[in-house]
XYZ file of C-alpha atoms in Angstrom:
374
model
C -127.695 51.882 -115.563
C -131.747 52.089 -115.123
C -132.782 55.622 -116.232
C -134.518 55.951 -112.758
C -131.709 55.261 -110.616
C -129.274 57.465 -112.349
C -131.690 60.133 -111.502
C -130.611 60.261 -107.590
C -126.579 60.634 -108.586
C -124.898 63.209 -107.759
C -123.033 65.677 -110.326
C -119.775 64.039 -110.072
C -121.013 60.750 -110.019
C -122.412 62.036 -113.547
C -119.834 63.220 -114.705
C -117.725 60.658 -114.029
C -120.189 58.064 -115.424
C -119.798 59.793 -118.722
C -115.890 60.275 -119.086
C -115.574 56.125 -118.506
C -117.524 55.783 -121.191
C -116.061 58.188 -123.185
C -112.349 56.339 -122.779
C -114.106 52.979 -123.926
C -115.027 54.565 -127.494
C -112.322 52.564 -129.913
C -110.752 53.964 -133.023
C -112.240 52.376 -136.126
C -109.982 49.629 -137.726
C -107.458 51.562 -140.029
C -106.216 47.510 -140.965
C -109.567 46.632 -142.181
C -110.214 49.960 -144.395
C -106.948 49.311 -145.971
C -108.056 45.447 -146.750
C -111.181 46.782 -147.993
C -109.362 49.691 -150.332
C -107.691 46.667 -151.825
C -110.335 44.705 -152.054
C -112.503 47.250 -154.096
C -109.876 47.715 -156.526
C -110.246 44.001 -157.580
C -113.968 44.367 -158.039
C -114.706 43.748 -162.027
C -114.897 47.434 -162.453
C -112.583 50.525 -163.873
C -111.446 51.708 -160.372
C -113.170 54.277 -158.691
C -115.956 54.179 -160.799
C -118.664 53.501 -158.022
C -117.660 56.864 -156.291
C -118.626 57.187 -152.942
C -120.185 54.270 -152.852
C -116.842 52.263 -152.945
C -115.725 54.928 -149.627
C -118.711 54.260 -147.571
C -117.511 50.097 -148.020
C -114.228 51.271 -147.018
C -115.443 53.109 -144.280
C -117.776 50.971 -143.120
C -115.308 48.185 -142.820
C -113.179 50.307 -140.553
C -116.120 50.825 -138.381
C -117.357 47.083 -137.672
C -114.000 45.320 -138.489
C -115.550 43.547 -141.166
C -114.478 43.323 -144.422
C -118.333 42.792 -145.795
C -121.107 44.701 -143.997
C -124.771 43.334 -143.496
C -127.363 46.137 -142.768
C -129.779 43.581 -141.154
C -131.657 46.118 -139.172
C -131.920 49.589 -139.313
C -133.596 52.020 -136.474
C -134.088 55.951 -136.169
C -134.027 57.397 -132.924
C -136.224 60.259 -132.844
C -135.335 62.477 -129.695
C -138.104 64.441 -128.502
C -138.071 68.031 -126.437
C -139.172 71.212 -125.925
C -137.228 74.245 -125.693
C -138.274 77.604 -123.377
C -137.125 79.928 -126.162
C -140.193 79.410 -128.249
C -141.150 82.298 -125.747
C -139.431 84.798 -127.460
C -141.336 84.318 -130.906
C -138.598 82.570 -132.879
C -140.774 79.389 -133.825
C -143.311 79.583 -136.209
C -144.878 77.045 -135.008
C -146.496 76.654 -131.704
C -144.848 74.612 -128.877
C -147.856 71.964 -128.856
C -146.591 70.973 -132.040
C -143.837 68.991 -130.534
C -145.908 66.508 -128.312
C -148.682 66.501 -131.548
C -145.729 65.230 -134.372
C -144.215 63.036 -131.857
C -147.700 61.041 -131.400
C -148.292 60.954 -135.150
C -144.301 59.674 -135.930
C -145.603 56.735 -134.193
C -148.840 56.247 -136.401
C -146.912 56.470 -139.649
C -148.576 60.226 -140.119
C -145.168 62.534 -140.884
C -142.788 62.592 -143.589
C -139.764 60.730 -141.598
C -141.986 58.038 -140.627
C -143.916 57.727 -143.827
C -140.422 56.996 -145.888
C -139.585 54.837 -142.527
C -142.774 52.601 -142.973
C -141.796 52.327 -147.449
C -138.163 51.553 -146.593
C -139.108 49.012 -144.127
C -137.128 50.741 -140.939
C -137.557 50.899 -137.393
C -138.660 54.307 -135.738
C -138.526 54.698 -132.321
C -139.931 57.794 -130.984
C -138.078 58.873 -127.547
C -139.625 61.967 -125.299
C -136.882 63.533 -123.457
C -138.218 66.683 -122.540
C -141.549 67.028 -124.208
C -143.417 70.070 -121.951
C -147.332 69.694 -123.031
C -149.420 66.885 -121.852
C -150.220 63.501 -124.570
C -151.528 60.203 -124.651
C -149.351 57.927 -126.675
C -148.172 54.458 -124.826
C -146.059 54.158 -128.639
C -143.340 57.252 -127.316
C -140.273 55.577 -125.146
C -140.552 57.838 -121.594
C -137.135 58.876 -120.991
C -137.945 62.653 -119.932
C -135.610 64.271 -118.003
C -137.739 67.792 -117.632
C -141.100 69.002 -118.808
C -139.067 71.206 -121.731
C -135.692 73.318 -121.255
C -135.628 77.159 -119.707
C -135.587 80.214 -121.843
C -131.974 80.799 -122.841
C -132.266 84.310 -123.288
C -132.986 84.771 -119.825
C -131.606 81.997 -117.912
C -129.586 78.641 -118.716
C -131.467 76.064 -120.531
C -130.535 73.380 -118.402
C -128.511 72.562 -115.007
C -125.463 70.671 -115.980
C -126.723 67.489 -113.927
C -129.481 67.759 -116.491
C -127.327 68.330 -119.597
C -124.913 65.336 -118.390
C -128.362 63.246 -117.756
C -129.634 63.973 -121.483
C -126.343 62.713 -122.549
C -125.834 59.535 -121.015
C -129.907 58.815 -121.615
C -128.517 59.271 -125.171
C -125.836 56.552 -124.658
C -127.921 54.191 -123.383
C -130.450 54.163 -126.265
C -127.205 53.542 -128.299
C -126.451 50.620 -125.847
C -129.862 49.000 -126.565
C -130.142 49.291 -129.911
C -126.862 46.968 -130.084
C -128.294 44.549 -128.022
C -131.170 44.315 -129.805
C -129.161 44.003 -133.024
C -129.210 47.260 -135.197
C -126.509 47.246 -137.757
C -127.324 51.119 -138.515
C -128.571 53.668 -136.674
C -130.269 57.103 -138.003
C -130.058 60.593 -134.848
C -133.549 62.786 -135.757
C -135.299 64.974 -133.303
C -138.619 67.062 -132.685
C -138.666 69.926 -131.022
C -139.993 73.509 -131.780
C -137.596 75.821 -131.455
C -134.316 73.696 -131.941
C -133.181 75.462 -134.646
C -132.470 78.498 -132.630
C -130.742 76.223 -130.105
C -128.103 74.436 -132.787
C -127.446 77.808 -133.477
C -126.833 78.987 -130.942
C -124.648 75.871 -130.452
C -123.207 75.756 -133.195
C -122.401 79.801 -132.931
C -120.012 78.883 -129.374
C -118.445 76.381 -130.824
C -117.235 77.430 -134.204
C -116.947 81.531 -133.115
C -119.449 82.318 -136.145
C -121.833 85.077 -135.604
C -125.490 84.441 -135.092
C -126.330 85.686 -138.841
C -123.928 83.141 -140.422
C -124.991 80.144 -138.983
C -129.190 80.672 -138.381
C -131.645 79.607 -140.747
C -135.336 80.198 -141.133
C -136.181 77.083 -139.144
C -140.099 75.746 -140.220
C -139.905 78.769 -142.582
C -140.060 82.588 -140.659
C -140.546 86.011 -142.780
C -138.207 88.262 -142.867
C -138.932 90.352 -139.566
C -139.067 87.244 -137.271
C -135.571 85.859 -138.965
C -133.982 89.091 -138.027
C -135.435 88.560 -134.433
C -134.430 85.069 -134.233
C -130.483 86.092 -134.423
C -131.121 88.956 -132.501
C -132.051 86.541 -129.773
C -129.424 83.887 -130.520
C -126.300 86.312 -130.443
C -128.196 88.356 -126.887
C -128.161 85.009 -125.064
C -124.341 84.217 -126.234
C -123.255 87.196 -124.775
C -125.383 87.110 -121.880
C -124.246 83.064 -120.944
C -120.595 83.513 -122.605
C -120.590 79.438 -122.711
C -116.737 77.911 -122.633
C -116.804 76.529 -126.255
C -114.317 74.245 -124.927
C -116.694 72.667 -122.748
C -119.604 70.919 -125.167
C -121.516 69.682 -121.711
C -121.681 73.577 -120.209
C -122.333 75.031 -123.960
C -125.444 72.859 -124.024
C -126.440 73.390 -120.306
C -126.529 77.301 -120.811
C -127.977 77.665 -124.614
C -128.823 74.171 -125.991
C -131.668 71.322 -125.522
C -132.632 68.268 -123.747
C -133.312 66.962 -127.701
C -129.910 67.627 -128.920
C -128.147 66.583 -125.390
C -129.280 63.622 -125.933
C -128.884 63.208 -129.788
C -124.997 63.468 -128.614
C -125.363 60.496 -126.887
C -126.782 58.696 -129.573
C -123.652 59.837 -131.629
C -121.497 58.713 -128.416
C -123.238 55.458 -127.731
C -123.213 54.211 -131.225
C -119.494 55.141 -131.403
C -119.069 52.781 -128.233
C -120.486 50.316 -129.818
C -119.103 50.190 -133.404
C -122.818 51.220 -135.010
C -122.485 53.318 -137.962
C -124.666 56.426 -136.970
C -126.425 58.911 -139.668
C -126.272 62.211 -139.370
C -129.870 63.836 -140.896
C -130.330 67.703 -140.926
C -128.952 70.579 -139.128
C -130.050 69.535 -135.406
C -128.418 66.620 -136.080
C -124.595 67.570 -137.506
C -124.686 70.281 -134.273
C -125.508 67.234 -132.203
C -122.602 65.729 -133.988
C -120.516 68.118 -133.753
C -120.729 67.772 -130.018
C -120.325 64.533 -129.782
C -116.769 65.034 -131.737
C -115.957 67.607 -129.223
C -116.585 65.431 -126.605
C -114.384 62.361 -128.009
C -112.387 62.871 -131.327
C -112.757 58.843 -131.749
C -116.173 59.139 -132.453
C -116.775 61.097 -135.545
C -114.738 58.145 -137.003
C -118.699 56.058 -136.842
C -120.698 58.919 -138.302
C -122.114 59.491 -142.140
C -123.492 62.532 -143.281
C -127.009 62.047 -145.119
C -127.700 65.248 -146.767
C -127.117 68.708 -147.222
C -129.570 70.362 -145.718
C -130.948 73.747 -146.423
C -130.278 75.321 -143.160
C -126.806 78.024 -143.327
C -125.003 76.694 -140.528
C -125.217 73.008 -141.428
C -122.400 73.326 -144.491
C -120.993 75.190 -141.404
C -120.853 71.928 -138.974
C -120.087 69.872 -141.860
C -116.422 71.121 -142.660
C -116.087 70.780 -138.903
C -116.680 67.243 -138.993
C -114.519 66.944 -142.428
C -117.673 64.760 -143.590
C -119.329 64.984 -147.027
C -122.644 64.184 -147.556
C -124.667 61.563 -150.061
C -127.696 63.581 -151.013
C -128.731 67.339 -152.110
C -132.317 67.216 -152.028
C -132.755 71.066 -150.747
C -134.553 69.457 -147.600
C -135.158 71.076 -144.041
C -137.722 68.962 -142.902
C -135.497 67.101 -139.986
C -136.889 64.183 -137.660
C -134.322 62.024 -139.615
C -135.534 62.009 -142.912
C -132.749 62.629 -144.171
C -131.487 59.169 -142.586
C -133.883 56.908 -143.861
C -132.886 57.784 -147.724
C -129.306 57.711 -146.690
C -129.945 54.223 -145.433
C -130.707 53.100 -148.792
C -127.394 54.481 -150.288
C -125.432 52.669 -147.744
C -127.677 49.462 -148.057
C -126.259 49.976 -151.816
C -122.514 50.034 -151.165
C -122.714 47.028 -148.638
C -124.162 45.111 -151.689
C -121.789 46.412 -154.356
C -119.103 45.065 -151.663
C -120.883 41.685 -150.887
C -122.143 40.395 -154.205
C -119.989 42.132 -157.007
C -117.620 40.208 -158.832
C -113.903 39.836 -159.121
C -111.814 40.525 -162.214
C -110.717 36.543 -161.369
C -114.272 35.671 -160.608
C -115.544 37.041 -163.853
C -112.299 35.696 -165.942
C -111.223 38.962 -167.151
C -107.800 39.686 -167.732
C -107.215 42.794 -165.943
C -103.684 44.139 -166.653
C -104.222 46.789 -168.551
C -105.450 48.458 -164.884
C -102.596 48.093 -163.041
C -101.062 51.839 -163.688
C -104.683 53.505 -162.763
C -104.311 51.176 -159.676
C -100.801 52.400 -158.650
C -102.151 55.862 -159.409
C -104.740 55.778 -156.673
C -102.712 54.310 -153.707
C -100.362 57.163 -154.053
């Protein structure tokens, strides 16, 4: 649906918008994983040997339903907001900074885009809630409100907005498949989001504030204390239904991860593999998993990122990620490396070698093969 005319529905309309296209996400194909499982284990190799690499091929298979993937284009969605809780001095950094990175993702200028540009993928920079004024024709306009509410003293969003964020989301997911992208990477900007995936992230796994916040773009010690204090006050005060993902992010999420949810959901709908990057990204996950159990089937996890709460997120998910690199950095950094890895086990599967193709007698392996079907 045009972004514009979804604007005059009505909450219901909204809601029901989203749960049809919720029931159209499809399980991955378990036939195809199990055809690719086999296949691996006649690759001119000891078995197993390629370690993860050999179960993103499997996995991968069971997502498109094809026994060899081709990552033929590859696209990061940056989502883009800011969040009113940057008024209670959790950030260290001030909320201009949002609209200021988002402008220079699209000149090549950050760290996401820079490794974007080297690896030769597609960045698309997407403001859904930016609050300060820029000039930048390069950002997608999707904005669904100059910047979210103060949590600690009101709801971030009205759930019309939250459910609006989410199927904006979707539909960026939607495009992307029409325009071809095998692989899709979920990164964000937004000051302050760290306080609001952990807040997120608190509801929904019943963690305290402590075990699950971070420093964010690097607070001392005072300012960290402060930043939980805040994040388990506006829990209590908005007592968000954890079984309810669309009312916890209406009373202490943001606009950026409501919409990074989508992405998760869309790409789901549409069989795209989607990359998880940092923390702001496995909450948004996370979410998206509450929302439709189907979907977490499409996601990889990139790396482990230095924030508490995301090892936190990732056992909820029952992921494992590719890369320790000790990063925080976010924006979907963390995706474009992760790219790469995957690029690598869609190779290993396409152009490796048979025992039969490489006339080796191969025998001697059937006991370790038994061994690893059991």
């Amino acid at each position: 649906m045009d972004f514009k005319k979804r604007f005059a529905l009505p909450l219901p309309a909204l809601e029901e918008e989203l749960g049809e296209r919720l029931s159209l996400i499809p399980e991955t194909d378990q036939e195809m994983e199990e055809q690719a499982r086999r296949y691996q284990l006649s690759l001119a190799k000891p078995p197993g040997s390629l370690g993860e690499l050999e179960n993103i091929a499997v996995r991968l298979a069971g997502m498109t339903g094809h026994l060899k993937s081709r990552i033929r284009k590859k696209r990061i969605l940056v989502l883009c907001a800011d969040n009113g809780v940057v008024e209670e001095g959790v950030s260290s950094a001030p909320q201009s900074v949002t609209a200021m990175q988002a402008c220079n993702m699209t000149r090549h200028l950050t760290g996401m885009s820079c490794l974007a540009r080297e690896f030769h993928c597609e960045c698309r920079v997407v403001d859904v809630g930016i609050a300060t004024p820029y000039h930048c024709p390069e950002i997608v306009d999707r904005r669904i409100k100059k910047g979210t509410a103060n949590l600690a003293k009101e709801a971030a969003m009205t759930r019309r907005e939250t459910l609006l964020a989410i199927l904006t989301g979707m539909d960026l997911a939607e495009e992307a498949a029409k325009e071809g992208v095998d692989l899709l990477g979920v990164g964000e900007m937004g000051i302050g989001n760290t306080t609001t995936s952990s807040a997120v992230l608190a509801v929904l796994t019943g963690r305290s504030a402590r075990e699950v916040t971070g420093r964010g773009g690097g607070l001392l010690d005072e300012a960290y204390r402060h930043k939980i204090r805040v994040i388990d006050e506006a829990v209590q005060f908005h007592r968000p239904d954890p079984a309810d993902p669309v009312e916890v992010l209406s009373k202490v999420g943001g606009l950026d991860l409501a919409a990074m949810c989508g992405v998760f959901l869309g790409a789901a709908r549409n069989r795209i593999p989607a990359v998880i990057d940092g923390f702001i990204s496995i909450v948004a996950a996370l979410l998206a998993k509450r929302l439709s159990e189907r979907a977490s089937a499409y996601f990889f996890a990139s790396h482990v990122s230095e924030e508490p709460g995301y090892l936190i997120a990732q056992k909820e998910l029952s992921l494992s990620s590719f890369l320790q690199l000790q990063m925080r950095l976010g924006e979907g950094s963390g995706c474009v490396l992760a790219f790469e890895v995957i690029r690598a086990a869609c190779t290993i599967m396409n152009e490796m070698a048979t025992f039969e193709e490489a006339n080796i007698q191969d025998d001697y392996l059937t006991e370790i093969r038994d061994e690893m079907k059991r």
